[in-house]
């Protein structure tokens, strides 16, 4: 594995899940719909699932390349513990090849991983508690590809009373779906476009597996999830495509799944594209609301479209500026004016960490991670 300069060297490799051996020492990875068939000494498309000696290993396990504290609204989640902070983390690699990737420096860069930190699952939880975060988000790159690490963090997080959040492209197989999502409290899913042409040419994947996963989330889990559509000029910004997307969400997921339209900025391999005009987001939001969706947001711009409105009486329930919550008028999860129950997770469903857990978290953070600045 000398040529796989993806992650820093660790004392031992963590054997992956969701794979099977094949002839000639190959490994078939069935974690995502790519179904990579990986030869000895090679990595899959995602960079971090590698074959050594005919076995598949995850180089992402306990090796985050990015650790940060964010507002939950940045994920974006508007109906999940608004105004709280979330301990956010990501590794290297991705199972999509998006030309517009906004986090390409870790999702596409092997060199960045030399600077990863060794942080076992229980220490992730300690860092979250130490920094006053009621939730942990798996984000920045695609967390599906380090699902083994995600699951172990989730076990430790729930024991300590913390929530877990996936920020994901939802490119995952049926075989792995429940293994991961049965441990997740909330998710934001990037529905990158609503045409197979876009997915095939711009992300190097396919649309249908993402739509399938969204339906599994709705019908087979208790995960609170929201959807983000990054609108890119001339690629997925037509009113017709927006209406098709909104109609599909309404028909298959219902009117109460929040939908975020966010503005693109030039990056990675799409630097020649202009920024998304605010008017495009306004138009998309109007189309989705007209289609019957109750909670439609605009992101990456300053806009009235960041607020949460009551779909019954149009009262402003949560007022936001960018990722900041300016006011929250919800009363026990309901509109204070007409009494309508607003779908979401407005209070923490888990017991909070006790004083002993907080003390242990402070001691762990001080002894092992004093070099990290958040």
Short mmCIF file of N, CA, C and O in Angstrom, two decimals, residues 145-269:
data_model
loop_
_atom_site.label_atom_id
_atom_site.label_comp_id
_atom_site.label_asym_id
_atom_site.label_seq_id
_atom_site.Cartn_x
_atom_site.Cartn_y
_atom_site.Cartn_z
N UNK A 145 -19.11 6.30 3.03
CA UNK A 145 -17.91 5.52 2.72
C UNK A 145 -17.09 5.21 3.97
O UNK A 145 -16.20 4.35 3.91
N UNK A 146 -17.36 5.88 5.08
CA UNK A 146 -16.74 5.49 6.36
C UNK A 146 -17.83 5.06 7.35
O UNK A 146 -17.80 5.36 8.54
N UNK A 147 -18.77 4.27 6.82
CA UNK A 147 -19.91 3.84 7.61
C UNK A 147 -19.55 3.06 8.86
O UNK A 147 -20.26 3.14 9.87
N UNK A 148 -18.45 2.30 8.84
CA UNK A 148 -18.03 1.54 10.02
C UNK A 148 -17.75 2.49 11.19
O UNK A 148 -18.14 2.22 12.34
N UNK A 149 -17.07 3.57 10.90
CA UNK A 149 -16.74 4.59 11.90
C UNK A 149 -18.00 5.30 12.36
O UNK A 149 -18.21 5.53 13.57
N UNK A 150 -18.89 5.62 11.42
CA UNK A 150 -20.16 6.27 11.74
C UNK A 150 -20.95 5.45 12.75
O UNK A 150 -21.43 5.96 13.77
N UNK A 151 -21.09 4.17 12.49
CA UNK A 151 -21.89 3.30 13.36
C UNK A 151 -21.32 3.26 14.77
O UNK A 151 -22.05 3.37 15.77
N UNK A 152 -20.01 3.11 14.89
CA UNK A 152 -19.41 3.03 16.22
C UNK A 152 -19.52 4.35 16.97
O UNK A 152 -19.71 4.38 18.20
N UNK A 153 -19.41 5.48 16.25
CA UNK A 153 -19.62 6.78 16.89
C UNK A 153 -21.07 6.90 17.36
O UNK A 153 -21.34 7.39 18.47
N UNK A 154 -22.00 6.44 16.55
CA UNK A 154 -23.42 6.52 16.91
C UNK A 154 -23.71 5.76 18.20
O UNK A 154 -24.44 6.25 19.07
N UNK A 155 -23.15 4.57 18.34
CA UNK A 155 -23.36 3.79 19.57
C UNK A 155 -22.88 4.59 20.79
O UNK A 155 -23.60 4.70 21.80
N UNK A 156 -21.68 5.14 20.69
CA UNK A 156 -21.12 5.90 21.81
C UNK A 156 -21.91 7.19 22.05
O UNK A 156 -22.13 7.59 23.19
N UNK A 157 -22.35 7.82 20.96
CA UNK A 157 -23.09 9.09 21.08
C UNK A 157 -24.43 8.88 21.78
O UNK A 157 -24.80 9.65 22.69
N UNK A 158 -25.16 7.86 21.41
CA UNK A 158 -26.46 7.63 22.01
C UNK A 158 -26.35 7.21 23.48
O UNK A 158 -27.20 7.57 24.30
N UNK A 159 -25.30 6.48 23.81
CA UNK A 159 -25.08 6.14 25.21
C UNK A 159 -24.86 7.40 26.06
O UNK A 159 -25.22 7.43 27.23
N UNK A 160 -24.28 8.43 25.44
CA UNK A 160 -23.98 9.67 26.15
C UNK A 160 -25.09 10.72 26.00
O UNK A 160 -24.98 11.81 26.55
N UNK A 161 -26.17 10.39 25.27
CA UNK A 161 -27.27 11.33 25.12
C UNK A 161 -27.12 12.32 23.99
O UNK A 161 -27.80 13.36 23.98
N UNK A 162 -26.27 12.02 23.02
CA UNK A 162 -26.07 12.92 21.88
C UNK A 162 -26.83 12.41 20.65
O UNK A 162 -27.09 11.21 20.50
N UNK A 163 -27.17 13.33 19.76
CA UNK A 163 -27.83 13.00 18.49
C UNK A 163 -26.79 12.81 17.39
O UNK A 163 -25.67 13.32 17.48
N UNK A 164 -27.19 12.10 16.35
CA UNK A 164 -26.30 11.86 15.21
C UNK A 164 -26.95 12.32 13.93
O UNK A 164 -28.15 12.12 13.71
N UNK A 165 -26.15 12.94 13.06
CA UNK A 165 -26.66 13.58 11.85
C UNK A 165 -25.81 13.17 10.65
O UNK A 165 -24.58 13.25 10.69
N UNK A 166 -26.47 12.73 9.59
CA UNK A 166 -25.81 12.44 8.32
C UNK A 166 -26.05 13.59 7.35
O UNK A 166 -27.19 14.01 7.14
N UNK A 167 -24.97 14.10 6.75
CA UNK A 167 -25.08 15.04 5.64
C UNK A 167 -24.54 14.30 4.43
O UNK A 167 -23.34 14.06 4.33
N UNK A 168 -25.41 13.92 3.51
CA UNK A 168 -25.10 12.81 2.62
C UNK A 168 -25.65 12.98 1.22
O UNK A 168 -26.65 13.68 1.00
N UNK A 169 -24.98 12.32 0.26
CA UNK A 169 -25.53 12.23 -1.10
C UNK A 169 -26.48 11.04 -1.23
O UNK A 169 -27.10 10.85 -2.28
N UNK A 170 -26.58 10.23 -0.18
CA UNK A 170 -27.50 9.09 -0.11
C UNK A 170 -27.24 8.04 -1.19
O UNK A 170 -28.16 7.32 -1.59
N UNK A 171 -26.00 7.93 -1.63
CA UNK A 171 -25.64 6.91 -2.61
C UNK A 171 -25.19 5.68 -1.84
O UNK A 171 -24.00 5.50 -1.54
N UNK A 172 -26.15 4.81 -1.50
CA UNK A 172 -25.90 3.68 -0.62
C UNK A 172 -26.76 2.50 -1.08
O UNK A 172 -27.83 2.70 -1.67
N UNK A 173 -26.28 1.31 -0.82
CA UNK A 173 -27.04 0.12 -1.24
C UNK A 173 -28.06 -0.27 -0.18
O UNK A 173 -27.98 0.12 0.99
N UNK A 174 -29.00 -1.09 -0.62
CA UNK A 174 -29.99 -1.63 0.29
C UNK A 174 -29.33 -2.44 1.40
O UNK A 174 -29.75 -2.41 2.56
N UNK A 175 -28.27 -3.17 1.05
CA UNK A 175 -27.59 -4.04 2.02
C UNK A 175 -27.01 -3.23 3.19
O UNK A 175 -26.93 -3.74 4.31
N UNK A 176 -26.57 -2.03 2.93
CA UNK A 176 -25.92 -1.22 3.97
C UNK A 176 -26.85 -0.20 4.61
O UNK A 176 -26.54 0.33 5.68
N UNK A 177 -27.97 0.08 3.97
CA UNK A 177 -28.82 1.20 4.40
C UNK A 177 -29.22 1.11 5.87
O UNK A 177 -28.95 2.02 6.66
N UNK A 178 -29.89 0.04 6.27
CA UNK A 178 -30.37 -0.03 7.64
C UNK A 178 -29.22 -0.18 8.64
O UNK A 178 -29.34 0.27 9.80
N UNK A 179 -28.13 -0.81 8.22
CA UNK A 179 -26.97 -0.93 9.12
C UNK A 179 -26.53 0.43 9.62
O UNK A 179 -26.12 0.58 10.78
N UNK A 180 -26.61 1.42 8.76
CA UNK A 180 -26.17 2.77 9.12
C UNK A 180 -27.33 3.62 9.64
O UNK A 180 -27.27 4.19 10.74
N UNK A 181 -28.42 3.69 8.90
CA UNK A 181 -29.47 4.67 9.23
C UNK A 181 -30.32 4.28 10.43
O UNK A 181 -31.00 5.15 10.99
N UNK A 182 -30.26 3.05 10.86
CA UNK A 182 -30.95 2.69 12.10
C UNK A 182 -30.32 3.36 13.32
O UNK A 182 -30.90 3.33 14.41
N UNK A 183 -29.15 3.97 13.14
CA UNK A 183 -28.46 4.64 14.24
C UNK A 183 -28.43 6.16 14.07
O UNK A 183 -27.76 6.84 14.84
N UNK A 184 -29.15 6.68 13.10
CA UNK A 184 -29.10 8.10 12.76
C UNK A 184 -30.38 8.80 13.22
O UNK A 184 -31.47 8.27 13.08
N UNK A 185 -30.22 10.00 13.78
CA UNK A 185 -31.37 10.78 14.23
C UNK A 185 -31.89 11.74 13.17
O UNK A 185 -33.10 11.96 13.07
N UNK A 186 -30.98 12.34 12.40
CA UNK A 186 -31.39 13.31 11.39
C UNK A 186 -30.44 13.25 10.21
O UNK A 186 -29.29 12.81 10.33
N UNK A 187 -30.93 13.70 9.06
CA UNK A 187 -30.10 13.69 7.85
C UNK A 187 -30.49 14.86 6.96
O UNK A 187 -31.65 15.28 6.92
N UNK A 188 -29.51 15.36 6.25
CA UNK A 188 -29.78 16.24 5.12
C UNK A 188 -29.23 15.54 3.88
O UNK A 188 -28.07 15.14 3.84
N UNK A 189 -30.11 15.37 2.89
CA UNK A 189 -29.77 14.63 1.67
C UNK A 189 -29.60 15.60 0.52
O UNK A 189 -30.49 16.41 0.24
N UNK A 190 -28.46 15.52 -0.14
CA UNK A 190 -28.23 16.31 -1.36
C UNK A 190 -28.90 15.62 -2.54
O UNK A 190 -28.42 14.58 -3.01
N UNK A 191 -30.01 16.18 -2.98
CA UNK A 191 -30.63 15.74 -4.23
C UNK A 191 -30.11 16.71 -5.28
O UNK A 191 -30.63 17.80 -5.45
N UNK A 192 -29.06 16.32 -5.96
CA UNK A 192 -28.23 17.26 -6.70
C UNK A 192 -28.89 17.79 -7.97
O UNK A 192 -28.50 18.83 -8.48
N UNK A 193 -29.85 17.08 -8.47
CA UNK A 193 -30.58 17.49 -9.67
C UNK A 193 -31.74 16.51 -9.82
O UNK A 193 -31.91 15.61 -8.99
N UNK A 194 -32.51 16.67 -10.89
CA UNK A 194 -33.60 15.72 -11.09
C UNK A 194 -33.60 15.16 -12.50
O UNK A 194 -34.64 14.86 -13.07
N UNK A 195 -32.40 15.01 -13.06
CA UNK A 195 -32.27 14.34 -14.36
C UNK A 195 -31.12 13.35 -14.30
O UNK A 195 -30.09 13.59 -13.65
N UNK A 196 -31.29 12.24 -14.99
CA UNK A 196 -30.23 11.24 -15.09
C UNK A 196 -29.03 11.82 -15.84
O UNK A 196 -27.88 11.49 -15.55
N UNK A 197 -29.30 12.69 -16.80
CA UNK A 197 -28.21 13.32 -17.56
C UNK A 197 -27.27 14.07 -16.64
O UNK A 197 -26.04 13.96 -16.76
N UNK A 198 -27.81 14.86 -15.73
CA UNK A 198 -26.98 15.61 -14.79
C UNK A 198 -26.18 14.65 -13.92
O UNK A 198 -24.96 14.80 -13.77
N UNK A 199 -26.85 13.67 -13.33
CA UNK A 199 -26.15 12.74 -12.44
C UNK A 199 -25.04 12.00 -13.19
O UNK A 199 -23.93 11.82 -12.68
N UNK A 200 -25.34 11.56 -14.41
CA UNK A 200 -24.35 10.80 -15.16
C UNK A 200 -23.15 11.63 -15.58
O UNK A 200 -22.00 11.18 -15.46
N UNK A 201 -23.39 12.85 -16.05
CA UNK A 201 -22.31 13.67 -16.59
C UNK A 201 -21.59 14.50 -15.54
O UNK A 201 -20.38 14.75 -15.66
N UNK A 202 -22.31 14.96 -14.52
CA UNK A 202 -21.74 15.93 -13.59
C UNK A 202 -21.36 15.31 -12.25
O UNK A 202 -20.50 15.82 -11.54
N UNK A 203 -21.97 14.18 -11.88
CA UNK A 203 -21.60 13.52 -10.62
C UNK A 203 -21.00 12.14 -10.83
O UNK A 203 -20.51 11.53 -9.88
N UNK A 204 -21.06 11.62 -12.07
CA UNK A 204 -20.54 10.30 -12.42
C UNK A 204 -21.27 9.18 -11.67
O UNK A 204 -20.68 8.15 -11.33
N UNK A 205 -22.55 9.41 -11.40
CA UNK A 205 -23.36 8.39 -10.73
C UNK A 205 -24.73 8.34 -11.41
O UNK A 205 -24.87 8.73 -12.56
N UNK A 206 -25.74 7.89 -10.66
CA UNK A 206 -27.09 7.75 -11.21
C UNK A 206 -28.11 8.33 -10.24
O UNK A 206 -27.92 8.32 -9.02
N UNK A 207 -29.22 8.80 -10.79
CA UNK A 207 -30.27 9.44 -9.99
C UNK A 207 -31.12 8.44 -9.21
O UNK A 207 -31.42 8.65 -8.04
N UNK A 208 -31.52 7.33 -9.84
CA UNK A 208 -32.52 6.46 -9.23
C UNK A 208 -32.12 5.92 -7.86
O UNK A 208 -32.96 5.86 -6.95
N UNK A 209 -30.86 5.50 -7.64
CA UNK A 209 -30.52 5.03 -6.30
C UNK A 209 -30.73 6.07 -5.20
O UNK A 209 -31.09 5.72 -4.07
N UNK A 210 -30.55 7.33 -5.52
CA UNK A 210 -30.77 8.40 -4.53
C UNK A 210 -32.26 8.53 -4.23
O UNK A 210 -32.67 8.66 -3.07
N UNK A 211 -33.09 8.46 -5.27
CA UNK A 211 -34.54 8.53 -5.06
C UNK A 211 -35.02 7.33 -4.24
O UNK A 211 -35.89 7.47 -3.37
N UNK A 212 -34.46 6.16 -4.52
CA UNK A 212 -34.83 4.97 -3.75
C UNK A 212 -34.51 5.15 -2.27
O UNK A 212 -35.32 4.82 -1.39
N UNK A 213 -33.32 5.70 -1.99
CA UNK A 213 -32.91 5.87 -0.60
C UNK A 213 -33.80 6.87 0.12
O UNK A 213 -34.13 6.70 1.29
N UNK A 214 -34.20 7.93 -0.56
CA UNK A 214 -35.11 8.89 0.05
C UNK A 214 -36.43 8.22 0.45
O UNK A 214 -36.98 8.48 1.53
N UNK A 215 -36.92 7.34 -0.39
CA UNK A 215 -38.16 6.63 -0.05
C UNK A 215 -37.95 5.66 1.12
O UNK A 215 -38.84 5.49 1.96
N UNK A 216 -36.79 5.02 1.18
CA UNK A 216 -36.50 4.16 2.33
C UNK A 216 -36.48 4.99 3.62
O UNK A 216 -37.00 4.56 4.65
N UNK A 217 -35.86 6.18 3.55
CA UNK A 217 -35.82 7.04 4.73
C UNK A 217 -37.23 7.38 5.20
O UNK A 217 -37.53 7.34 6.40
N UNK A 218 -38.09 7.71 4.27
CA UNK A 218 -39.46 8.11 4.61
C UNK A 218 -40.27 6.94 5.15
O UNK A 218 -40.99 7.08 6.15
N UNK A 219 -40.18 5.80 4.50
CA UNK A 219 -41.09 4.69 4.78
C UNK A 219 -40.58 3.67 5.78
O UNK A 219 -41.37 2.91 6.33
N UNK A 220 -39.26 3.65 6.03
CA UNK A 220 -38.71 2.56 6.82
C UNK A 220 -37.89 3.01 8.03
O UNK A 220 -37.34 2.16 8.74
N UNK A 221 -37.79 4.30 8.26
CA UNK A 221 -37.00 4.78 9.40
C UNK A 221 -37.75 5.88 10.14
O UNK A 221 -38.75 6.42 9.66
N UNK A 222 -37.23 6.24 11.30
CA UNK A 222 -37.74 7.39 12.05
C UNK A 222 -36.80 8.59 11.93
O UNK A 222 -36.91 9.55 12.68
N UNK A 223 -35.86 8.54 10.98
CA UNK A 223 -34.89 9.62 10.79
C UNK A 223 -35.63 10.88 10.34
O UNK A 223 -36.44 10.85 9.40
N UNK A 224 -35.35 12.01 11.02
CA UNK A 224 -35.84 13.28 10.52
C UNK A 224 -34.91 13.72 9.39
O UNK A 224 -33.72 13.84 9.58
N UNK A 225 -35.45 13.95 8.19
CA UNK A 225 -34.56 14.33 7.10
C UNK A 225 -35.10 15.51 6.31
O UNK A 225 -36.31 15.74 6.23
N UNK A 226 -34.17 16.25 5.76
CA UNK A 226 -34.44 17.38 4.90
C UNK A 226 -33.63 17.22 3.62
O UNK A 226 -32.69 16.43 3.58
N UNK A 227 -34.00 17.95 2.59
CA UNK A 227 -33.38 17.78 1.27
C UNK A 227 -32.77 19.10 0.84
O UNK A 227 -33.35 20.17 1.04
N UNK A 228 -31.60 19.02 0.22
CA UNK A 228 -30.95 20.19 -0.35
C UNK A 228 -30.75 20.00 -1.85
O UNK A 228 -30.29 18.94 -2.29
N UNK A 229 -31.10 21.03 -2.61
CA UNK A 229 -30.84 21.05 -4.05
C UNK A 229 -29.98 22.27 -4.37
O UNK A 229 -30.45 23.40 -4.25
N UNK A 230 -28.71 22.03 -4.69
CA UNK A 230 -27.80 23.11 -5.09
C UNK A 230 -28.10 23.47 -6.54
O UNK A 230 -27.95 22.64 -7.44
N UNK A 231 -28.53 24.70 -6.76
CA UNK A 231 -28.95 25.11 -8.10
C UNK A 231 -27.77 25.75 -8.83
O UNK A 231 -27.20 26.75 -8.37
N UNK A 232 -27.39 25.15 -9.97
CA UNK A 232 -26.23 25.59 -10.75
C UNK A 232 -26.73 26.17 -12.07
O UNK A 232 -27.46 25.50 -12.82
N UNK A 233 -26.37 27.41 -12.38
CA UNK A 233 -26.83 28.03 -13.62
C UNK A 233 -26.55 27.17 -14.85
O UNK A 233 -25.45 26.63 -15.01
N UNK A 234 -27.57 27.02 -15.67
CA UNK A 234 -27.51 26.33 -16.96
C UNK A 234 -27.36 24.80 -16.86
O UNK A 234 -27.30 24.12 -17.89
N UNK A 235 -27.32 24.26 -15.64
CA UNK A 235 -27.18 22.82 -15.49
C UNK A 235 -28.42 22.15 -14.88
O UNK A 235 -28.84 21.10 -15.33
N UNK A 236 -28.97 22.77 -13.84
CA UNK A 236 -30.15 22.17 -13.20
C UNK A 236 -31.11 23.24 -12.69
O UNK A 236 -31.81 23.04 -11.69
N UNK A 237 -31.11 24.40 -13.35
CA UNK A 237 -31.88 25.54 -12.84
C UNK A 237 -33.16 25.84 -13.62
O UNK A 237 -33.78 26.88 -13.39
N UNK A 238 -33.58 24.96 -14.50
CA UNK A 238 -34.77 25.26 -15.28
C UNK A 238 -36.02 25.13 -14.41
O UNK A 238 -36.10 24.24 -13.54
N UNK A 239 -37.01 25.99 -14.60
CA UNK A 239 -38.26 25.88 -13.84
C UNK A 239 -38.93 24.53 -14.03
O UNK A 239 -39.55 24.01 -13.09
N UNK A 240 -38.80 23.94 -15.22
CA UNK A 240 -39.42 22.65 -15.48
C UNK A 240 -38.81 21.57 -14.59
O UNK A 240 -39.53 20.73 -14.02
N UNK A 241 -37.47 21.57 -14.45
CA UNK A 241 -36.82 20.57 -13.61
C UNK A 241 -37.18 20.78 -12.14
O UNK A 241 -37.43 19.82 -11.40
N UNK A 242 -37.21 22.04 -11.73
CA UNK A 242 -37.60 22.34 -10.34
C UNK A 242 -39.00 21.84 -10.04
O UNK A 242 -39.26 21.26 -8.98
N UNK A 243 -39.92 22.02 -10.97
CA UNK A 243 -41.29 21.56 -10.75
C UNK A 243 -41.34 20.03 -10.68
O UNK A 243 -42.05 19.46 -9.83
N UNK A 244 -40.59 19.35 -11.54
CA UNK A 244 -40.56 17.89 -11.50
C UNK A 244 -40.02 17.40 -10.17
O UNK A 244 -40.54 16.44 -9.58
N UNK A 245 -38.96 18.04 -9.68
CA UNK A 245 -38.38 17.67 -8.39
C UNK A 245 -39.40 17.87 -7.27
O UNK A 245 -39.60 16.98 -6.43
N UNK A 246 -40.02 19.04 -7.25
CA UNK A 246 -40.99 19.33 -6.19
C UNK A 246 -42.18 18.38 -6.24
O UNK A 246 -42.66 17.91 -5.20
N UNK A 247 -42.67 18.08 -7.44
CA UNK A 247 -43.79 17.14 -7.57
C UNK A 247 -43.41 15.76 -7.06
O UNK A 247 -44.23 15.08 -6.43
N UNK A 248 -42.18 15.33 -7.36
CA UNK A 248 -41.74 14.00 -6.89
C UNK A 248 -41.68 13.98 -5.37
O UNK A 248 -42.12 13.01 -4.74
N UNK A 249 -41.11 15.02 -4.76
CA UNK A 249 -41.04 15.08 -3.30
C UNK A 249 -42.44 15.03 -2.70
O UNK A 249 -42.70 14.27 -1.75
N UNK A 250 -43.36 15.81 -3.24
CA UNK A 250 -44.73 15.83 -2.71
C UNK A 250 -45.37 14.45 -2.81
O UNK A 250 -45.97 13.97 -1.85
N UNK A 251 -45.25 13.82 -3.96
CA UNK A 251 -45.92 12.54 -4.20
C UNK A 251 -45.31 11.40 -3.39
O UNK A 251 -46.02 10.53 -2.88
N UNK A 252 -43.99 11.40 -3.24
CA UNK A 252 -43.31 10.26 -2.64
C UNK A 252 -42.93 10.45 -1.17
O UNK A 252 -42.78 9.46 -0.44
N UNK A 253 -42.76 11.70 -0.75
CA UNK A 253 -42.30 11.96 0.61
C UNK A 253 -43.28 12.79 1.43
O UNK A 253 -43.19 12.82 2.65
N UNK A 254 -44.19 13.48 0.75
CA UNK A 254 -45.18 14.28 1.44
C UNK A 254 -44.82 15.76 1.49
O UNK A 254 -43.69 16.16 1.20
N UNK A 255 -45.77 16.60 1.91
CA UNK A 255 -45.58 18.05 1.88
C UNK A 255 -44.72 18.60 3.00
O UNK A 255 -44.31 19.76 2.95
N UNK A 256 -44.42 17.78 4.02
CA UNK A 256 -43.76 18.31 5.21
C UNK A 256 -42.26 18.09 5.27
O UNK A 256 -41.62 18.45 6.25
N UNK A 257 -41.69 17.48 4.23
CA UNK A 257 -40.23 17.33 4.18
C UNK A 257 -39.62 18.66 3.72
O UNK A 257 -39.89 19.12 2.62
N UNK A 258 -38.82 19.30 4.57
CA UNK A 258 -38.23 20.58 4.17
C UNK A 258 -37.30 20.43 2.96
O UNK A 258 -36.52 19.48 2.87
N UNK A 259 -37.40 21.38 2.06
CA UNK A 259 -36.58 21.40 0.84
C UNK A 259 -35.80 22.71 0.80
O UNK A 259 -36.39 23.79 0.89
N UNK A 260 -34.48 22.60 0.68
CA UNK A 260 -33.60 23.76 0.66
C UNK A 260 -33.04 23.95 -0.76
O UNK A 260 -32.38 23.05 -1.29
N UNK A 261 -33.28 25.10 -1.35
CA UNK A 261 -32.61 25.47 -2.59
C UNK A 261 -31.44 26.37 -2.22
O UNK A 261 -31.62 27.42 -1.58
N UNK A 262 -30.23 25.97 -2.60
CA UNK A 262 -29.05 26.72 -2.20
C UNK A 262 -28.27 27.22 -3.42
O UNK A 262 -28.32 26.64 -4.50
N UNK A 263 -27.56 28.31 -3.19
CA UNK A 263 -26.85 28.99 -4.28
C UNK A 263 -25.47 28.36 -4.50
O UNK A 263 -24.73 28.09 -3.55
N UNK A 264 -25.14 28.17 -5.74
CA UNK A 264 -23.83 27.66 -6.17
C UNK A 264 -22.82 28.80 -6.22
O UNK A 264 -23.14 29.93 -6.57
N UNK A 265 -21.57 28.49 -5.86
CA UNK A 265 -20.47 29.41 -6.16
C UNK A 265 -19.39 28.64 -6.91
O UNK A 265 -19.22 27.43 -6.70
N UNK A 266 -18.70 29.27 -7.85
CA UNK A 266 -17.73 28.57 -8.70
C UNK A 266 -16.65 27.88 -7.88
O UNK A 266 -16.04 28.48 -6.99
N UNK A 267 -16.42 26.60 -8.18
CA UNK A 267 -15.44 25.83 -7.42
C UNK A 267 -15.04 24.58 -8.19
O UNK A 267 -15.73 24.16 -9.12
N UNK A 268 -13.92 24.01 -7.80
CA UNK A 268 -13.41 22.74 -8.32
C UNK A 268 -13.34 22.76 -9.85
O UNK A 268 -12.60 23.55 -10.42
N UNK A 269 -14.15 21.95 -10.54
CA UNK A 269 -14.09 21.88 -12.00
C UNK A 269 -15.17 22.70 -12.69
O UNK A 269 -15.31 22.63 -13.92
#
